[in-house]
Structure formats: structure tokens, C-alpha cells
Tab-separated table of C-alpha atoms in Angstrom:
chain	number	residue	atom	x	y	z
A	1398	UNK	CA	5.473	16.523	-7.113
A	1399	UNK	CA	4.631	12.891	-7.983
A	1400	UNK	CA	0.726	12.007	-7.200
A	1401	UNK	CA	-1.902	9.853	-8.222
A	1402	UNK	CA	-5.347	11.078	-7.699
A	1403	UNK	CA	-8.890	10.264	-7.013
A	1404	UNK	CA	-11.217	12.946	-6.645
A	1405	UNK	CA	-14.314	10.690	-5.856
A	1406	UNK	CA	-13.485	9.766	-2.289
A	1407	UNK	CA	-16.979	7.069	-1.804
A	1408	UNK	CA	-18.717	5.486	-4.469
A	1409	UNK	CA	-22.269	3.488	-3.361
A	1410	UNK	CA	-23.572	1.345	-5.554
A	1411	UNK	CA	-26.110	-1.898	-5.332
A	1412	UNK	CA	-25.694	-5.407	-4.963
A	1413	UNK	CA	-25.218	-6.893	-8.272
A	1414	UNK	CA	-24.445	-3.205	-9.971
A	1415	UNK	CA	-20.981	-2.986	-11.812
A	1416	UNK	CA	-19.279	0.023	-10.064
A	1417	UNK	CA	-16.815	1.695	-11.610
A	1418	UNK	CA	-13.487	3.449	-9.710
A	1419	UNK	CA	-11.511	6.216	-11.313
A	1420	UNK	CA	-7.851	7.155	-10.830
A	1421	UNK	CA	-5.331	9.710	-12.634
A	1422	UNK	CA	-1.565	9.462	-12.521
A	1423	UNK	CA	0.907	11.908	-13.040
A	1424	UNK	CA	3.778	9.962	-14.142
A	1425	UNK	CA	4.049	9.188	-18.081
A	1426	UNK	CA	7.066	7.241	-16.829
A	1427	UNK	CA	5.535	4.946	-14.755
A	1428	UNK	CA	5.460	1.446	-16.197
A	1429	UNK	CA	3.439	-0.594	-13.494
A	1430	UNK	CA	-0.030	0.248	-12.092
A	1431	UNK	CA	-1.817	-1.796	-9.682
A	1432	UNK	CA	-4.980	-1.532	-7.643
A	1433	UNK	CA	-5.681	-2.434	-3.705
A	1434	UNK	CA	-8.241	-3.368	-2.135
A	1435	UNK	CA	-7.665	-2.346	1.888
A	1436	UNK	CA	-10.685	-3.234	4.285
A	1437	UNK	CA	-11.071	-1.192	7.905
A	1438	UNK	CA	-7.742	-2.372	10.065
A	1439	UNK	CA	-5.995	-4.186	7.268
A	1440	UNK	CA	-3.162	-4.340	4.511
A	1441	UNK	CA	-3.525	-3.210	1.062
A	1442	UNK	CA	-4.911	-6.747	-0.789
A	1443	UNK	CA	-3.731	-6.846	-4.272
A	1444	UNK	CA	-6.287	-7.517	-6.955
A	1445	UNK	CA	-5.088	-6.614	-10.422
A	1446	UNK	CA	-1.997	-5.159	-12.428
A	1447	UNK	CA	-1.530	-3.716	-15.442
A	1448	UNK	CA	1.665	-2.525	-17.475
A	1449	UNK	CA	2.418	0.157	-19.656
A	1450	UNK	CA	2.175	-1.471	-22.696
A	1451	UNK	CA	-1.021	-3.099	-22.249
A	1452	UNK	CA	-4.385	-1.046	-22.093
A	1453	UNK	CA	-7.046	-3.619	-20.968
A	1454	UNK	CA	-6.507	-6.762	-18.353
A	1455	UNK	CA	-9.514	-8.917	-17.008
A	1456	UNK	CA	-9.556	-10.922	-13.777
A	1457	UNK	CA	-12.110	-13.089	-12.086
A	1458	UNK	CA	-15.041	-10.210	-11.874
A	1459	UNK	CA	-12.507	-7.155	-12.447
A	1460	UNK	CA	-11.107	-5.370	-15.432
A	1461	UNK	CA	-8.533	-2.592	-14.950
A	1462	UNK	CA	-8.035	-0.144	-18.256
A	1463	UNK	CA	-5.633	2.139	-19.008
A	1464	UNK	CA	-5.320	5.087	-21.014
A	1465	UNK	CA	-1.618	6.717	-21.650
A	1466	UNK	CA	-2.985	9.298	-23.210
A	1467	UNK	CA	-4.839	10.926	-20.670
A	1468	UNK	CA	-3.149	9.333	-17.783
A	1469	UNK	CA	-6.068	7.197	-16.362
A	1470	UNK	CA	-6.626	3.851	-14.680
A	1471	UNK	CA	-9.850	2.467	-14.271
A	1472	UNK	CA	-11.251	-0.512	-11.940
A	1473	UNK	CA	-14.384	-2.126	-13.229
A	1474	UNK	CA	-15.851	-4.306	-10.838
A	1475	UNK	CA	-18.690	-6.776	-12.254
A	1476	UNK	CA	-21.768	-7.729	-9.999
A	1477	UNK	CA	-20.691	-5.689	-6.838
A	1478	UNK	CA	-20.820	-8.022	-3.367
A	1479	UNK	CA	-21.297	-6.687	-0.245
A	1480	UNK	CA	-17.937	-8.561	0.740
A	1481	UNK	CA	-15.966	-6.067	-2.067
A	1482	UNK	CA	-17.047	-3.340	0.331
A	1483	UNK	CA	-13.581	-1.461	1.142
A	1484	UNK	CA	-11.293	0.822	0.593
A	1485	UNK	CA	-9.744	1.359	-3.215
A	1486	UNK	CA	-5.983	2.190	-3.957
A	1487	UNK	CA	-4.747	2.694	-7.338
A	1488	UNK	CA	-0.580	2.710	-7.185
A	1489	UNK	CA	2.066	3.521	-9.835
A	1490	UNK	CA	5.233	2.437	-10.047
A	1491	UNK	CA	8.282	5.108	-10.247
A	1492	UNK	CA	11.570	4.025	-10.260
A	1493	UNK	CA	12.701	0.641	-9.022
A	1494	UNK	CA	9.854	-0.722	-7.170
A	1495	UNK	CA	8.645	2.216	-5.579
A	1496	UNK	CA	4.863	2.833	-5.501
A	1497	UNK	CA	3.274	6.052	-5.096
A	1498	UNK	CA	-0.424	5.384	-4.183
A	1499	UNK	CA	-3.629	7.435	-4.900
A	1500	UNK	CA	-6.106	9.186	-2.204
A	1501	UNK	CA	-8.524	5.854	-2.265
A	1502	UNK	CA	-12.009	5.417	-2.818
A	1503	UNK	CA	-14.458	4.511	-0.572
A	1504	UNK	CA	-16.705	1.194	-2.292
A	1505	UNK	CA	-20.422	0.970	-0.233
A	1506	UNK	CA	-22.320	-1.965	-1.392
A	1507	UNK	CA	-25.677	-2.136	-0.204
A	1508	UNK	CA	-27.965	-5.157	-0.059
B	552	UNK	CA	2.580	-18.378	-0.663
B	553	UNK	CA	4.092	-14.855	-0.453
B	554	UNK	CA	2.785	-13.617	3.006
B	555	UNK	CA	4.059	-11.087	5.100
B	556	UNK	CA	2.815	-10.675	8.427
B	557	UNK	CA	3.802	-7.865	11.054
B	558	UNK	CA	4.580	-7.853	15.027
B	559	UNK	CA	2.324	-6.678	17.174
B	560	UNK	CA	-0.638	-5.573	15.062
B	561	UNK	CA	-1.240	-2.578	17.843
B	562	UNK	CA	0.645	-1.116	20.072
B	563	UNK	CA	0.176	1.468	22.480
B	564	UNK	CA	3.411	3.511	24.162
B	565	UNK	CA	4.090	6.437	26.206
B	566	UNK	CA	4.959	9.866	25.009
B	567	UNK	CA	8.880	9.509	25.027
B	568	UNK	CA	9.225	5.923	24.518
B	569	UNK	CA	10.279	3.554	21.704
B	570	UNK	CA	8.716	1.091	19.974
B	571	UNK	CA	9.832	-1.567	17.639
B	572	UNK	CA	7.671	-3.025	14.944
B	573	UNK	CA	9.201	-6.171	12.558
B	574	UNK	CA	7.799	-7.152	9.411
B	575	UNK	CA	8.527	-10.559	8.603
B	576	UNK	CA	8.185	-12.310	4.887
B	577	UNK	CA	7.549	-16.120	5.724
B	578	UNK	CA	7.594	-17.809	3.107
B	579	UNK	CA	10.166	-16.155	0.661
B	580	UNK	CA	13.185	-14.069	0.600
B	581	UNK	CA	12.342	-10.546	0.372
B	582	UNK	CA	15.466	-8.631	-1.364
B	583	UNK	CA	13.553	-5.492	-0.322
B	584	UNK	CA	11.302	-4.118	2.192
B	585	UNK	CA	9.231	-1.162	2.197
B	586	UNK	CA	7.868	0.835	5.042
B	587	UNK	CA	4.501	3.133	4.664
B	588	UNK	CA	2.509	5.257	7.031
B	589	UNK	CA	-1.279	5.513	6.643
B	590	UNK	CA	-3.242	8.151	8.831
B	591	UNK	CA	-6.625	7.749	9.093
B	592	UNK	CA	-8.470	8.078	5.805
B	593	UNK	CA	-5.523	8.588	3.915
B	594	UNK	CA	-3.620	7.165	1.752
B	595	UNK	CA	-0.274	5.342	2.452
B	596	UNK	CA	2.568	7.706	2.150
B	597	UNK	CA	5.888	5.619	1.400
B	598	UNK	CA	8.298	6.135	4.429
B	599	UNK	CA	11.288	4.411	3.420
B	600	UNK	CA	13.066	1.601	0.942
B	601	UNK	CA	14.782	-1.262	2.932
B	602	UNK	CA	17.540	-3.646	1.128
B	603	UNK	CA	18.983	-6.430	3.688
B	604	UNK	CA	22.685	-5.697	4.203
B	605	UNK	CA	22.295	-2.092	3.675
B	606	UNK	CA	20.859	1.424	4.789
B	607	UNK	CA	17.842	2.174	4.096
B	608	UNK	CA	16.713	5.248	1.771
B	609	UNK	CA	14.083	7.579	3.650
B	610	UNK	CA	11.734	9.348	1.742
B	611	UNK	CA	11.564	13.154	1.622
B	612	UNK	CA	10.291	14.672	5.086
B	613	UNK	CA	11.027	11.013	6.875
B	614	UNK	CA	13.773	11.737	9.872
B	615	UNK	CA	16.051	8.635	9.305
B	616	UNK	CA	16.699	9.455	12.939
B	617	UNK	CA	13.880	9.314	14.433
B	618	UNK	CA	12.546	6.260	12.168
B	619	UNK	CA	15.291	3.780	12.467
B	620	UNK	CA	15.206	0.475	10.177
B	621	UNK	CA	16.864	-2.046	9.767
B	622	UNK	CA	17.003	-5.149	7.889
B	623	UNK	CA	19.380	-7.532	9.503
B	624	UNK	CA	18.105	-10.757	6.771
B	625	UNK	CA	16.161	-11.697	4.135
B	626	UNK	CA	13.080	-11.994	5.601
B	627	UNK	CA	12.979	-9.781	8.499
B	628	UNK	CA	12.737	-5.702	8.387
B	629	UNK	CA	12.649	-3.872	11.988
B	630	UNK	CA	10.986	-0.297	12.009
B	631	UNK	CA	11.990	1.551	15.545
B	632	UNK	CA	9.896	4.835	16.512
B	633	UNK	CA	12.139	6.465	18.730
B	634	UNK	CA	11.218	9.058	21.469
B	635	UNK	CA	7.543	8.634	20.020
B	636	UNK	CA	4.834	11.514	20.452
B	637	UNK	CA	1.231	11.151	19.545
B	638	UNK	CA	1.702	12.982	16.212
B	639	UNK	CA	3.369	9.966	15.664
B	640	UNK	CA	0.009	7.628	16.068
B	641	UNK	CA	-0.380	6.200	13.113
B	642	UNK	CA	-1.459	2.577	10.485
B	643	UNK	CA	2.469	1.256	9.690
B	644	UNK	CA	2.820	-1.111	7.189
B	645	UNK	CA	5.108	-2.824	5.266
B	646	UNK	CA	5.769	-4.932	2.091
B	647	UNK	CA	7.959	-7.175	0.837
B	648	UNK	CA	9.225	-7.968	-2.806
B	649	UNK	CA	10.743	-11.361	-3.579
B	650	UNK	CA	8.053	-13.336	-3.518
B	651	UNK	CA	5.874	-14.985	-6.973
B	652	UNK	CA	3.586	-13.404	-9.103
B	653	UNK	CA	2.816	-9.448	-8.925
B	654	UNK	CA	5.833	-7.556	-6.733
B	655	UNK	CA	4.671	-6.057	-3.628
B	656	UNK	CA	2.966	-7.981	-0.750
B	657	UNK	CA	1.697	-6.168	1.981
B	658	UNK	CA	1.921	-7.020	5.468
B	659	UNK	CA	-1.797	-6.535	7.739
B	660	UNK	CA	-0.229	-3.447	9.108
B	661	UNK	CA	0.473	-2.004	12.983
B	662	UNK	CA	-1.419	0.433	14.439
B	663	UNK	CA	0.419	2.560	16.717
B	664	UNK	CA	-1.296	4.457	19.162
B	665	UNK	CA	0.855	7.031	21.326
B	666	UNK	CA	-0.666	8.340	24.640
């Protein structure tokens, strides 16, 4: 069926470290991909997007990458707060507007 | 802009019971509404596509019977668990497309707790 993966369920990294979150997709349809952030309680927060015919997009402190080829997304976060302590969702889009989200990764910043 | 909120944030019902959530877009018109389901320390599973003015499309494995929606305007989807049973405990939430920038905005989510 139609997944998106993550097979590192927590990542703990440093204050000030760049961390690093992982995600396959299934679909080499999808055209969309977006990662969440979603802290304890609350709603997915969006934080970057990417589409299918780009491969690289920066935002303030992130970068998300994507490789067709092998059907990977990648979040790069740059000097790691405590604060970006959360939950990670990578999501494709399939169809119209439908997202099918990944397992999440678990962020731990320490001080 | 582009903020979605949801009503209540928890809940907690009976074993039988009903319970109606609504998921409001305030600040634009939201074509399309989308319900999920996240159980703790998952991820959210996509319940069901809401269009105002029209049925909504249920996802594989989602009784359309026992989760009833409806989206009576353009800014206000209703999600009703009927005869709820604490399999049914779960994180609901819901986004909205219409508004600017990226497509989906996510409402804060109700957590439903069934005794």
C-alpha cells in the first residue's frame, strides 16, 4: 500500500548540533512533500515544502532535500534549539491534496 | 492568517454516547477539509476528505457510519463519533485548504478520551 517511512523513531542531538531527519516515500507519483513539526498535545506545524521538480529548498535554519531517485526526503536542521524539540512528520502528496504521512521522528535536544 | 482552530480540544464521553467535534477555518474559506486520527505515538492516519456542499470520501477501513461529517459551509467541518467505545479514544485533527501560502493547515487537534 501507499507509506512513507522512518525507521529512526528518536534522534538526540546537542544544543547547537545540526541534526539531521530521514524519510523514504513510496510514491514516484507524488509531487508535493512537506515536513511537520508536532509538539506533545498539538497540530502538525508546517515548516518547509518541497516539489517534485526541485531537489534542494532552504528556510530560516532548515533545508529539506530530495532525491527521486532513491525516494528520500531529508530535514536538515542548523544549530538545534531546545525549543525545536518535537515530533517530525514527513508527508507526501497523492492525488488531489491528500497527504499520506510518515511514522515521525522523535527530535531530543539537550542543553 | 490561515488558522484553523478545533472545538473542544478534549473531550471525555461515555461508552455509547456521541460526540461532536467542529473544525473551524477563521480566517479563510476552506474548499476542503480533512479529518485524521493520531493514536498515541503514531502517525496521523487520514480518516476522511471533506468538500462543503458534498459527502465526504472515507478512507479505506473508516465506517462512514459510525464517523459522520459534515461540512455544512466554507469554513466549518463537523466530525460526529457515534455510539463511541474506548477503542475509539483517540488525537482528531483536522486541516483545512484554502488558505495562502503552502496547502494544508492544521487545526491544534481534539483529544477524545472514551470511558
Amino acid at each position: 500500500g501507499e507509506s512513507v517511512g522512518l525507521h529512526l523513531p528518536t534522534l538526540s542531538v546537542q544544543e547547537g548540533d545540526n541534526s539531521i531527519i530521514n524519510c523514504a516515500y513510496s510514491n514516484s507519483a507524488s509531487d508535493y512533500f512537506i515536513w511537520y513539526k508536532q509538539e506533545s498535545g498539538k497540530g502538525p506545524q508546517f515548516i518547509i515544502d518541497i516539489r517534485s521538480n526541485m531537489d534542494k529548498r532552504q528556510g530560516q535554519r532548515v533545508t529539506v532535500l530530495l532525491n527521486k531517485t532513491v525516494k528520500h526526503l531529508s530535514l536538515q536542521i542548523a544549530a538545534t534549539q531546545p525549543g525545536d524539540s518535537a515530533v517530525y512528520f514527513c508527508a507526501e502528496r497523492l492525488g488531489f491534496q491528500k497527504l499520506v504521512f510518515g511514522t515521525g521522528t522523535r527530535l531530543l535536544v539537550s542543553p | 492568517g490561515a488558522v484553523v482552530s478545533q472545538h473542544p480540544s478534549w473531550v471525555i464521553c461515555k461508552s455509547g454516547t456521541s460526540v461532536k467535534i467542529e473544525c473551524r477555518s477563521l480566517d479563510f474559506q476552506a474548499t476542503t477539509m480533512f479529518w485524521y486520527r493520531q493514536f498515541p505515538k503514531q502517525s496521523l492516519m487520514l480518516m476522511a476528505t471533506s468538500n462543503e456542499g458534498s459527502k465526504a470520501t472515507y478512507e479505506q477501513g473508516v465506517e462512514k457510519d459510525k464517523f459522520l461529517i459534515n461540512h455544512a459551509s466554507l469554513t466549518l467541518s463537523t466530525l460526529t463519533v457515534t455510539s463511541a467505545h474506548p477503542e475509539d479514544s483517540s488525537f482528531y485533527i483536522c486541516s483545512a485548504n484554502g488558505g495562502p501560502g503552502h496547502e494544508q493547515y492544521f487545526g491544534p487537534g481534539t483529544r477524545l478520551t472514551v470511558t
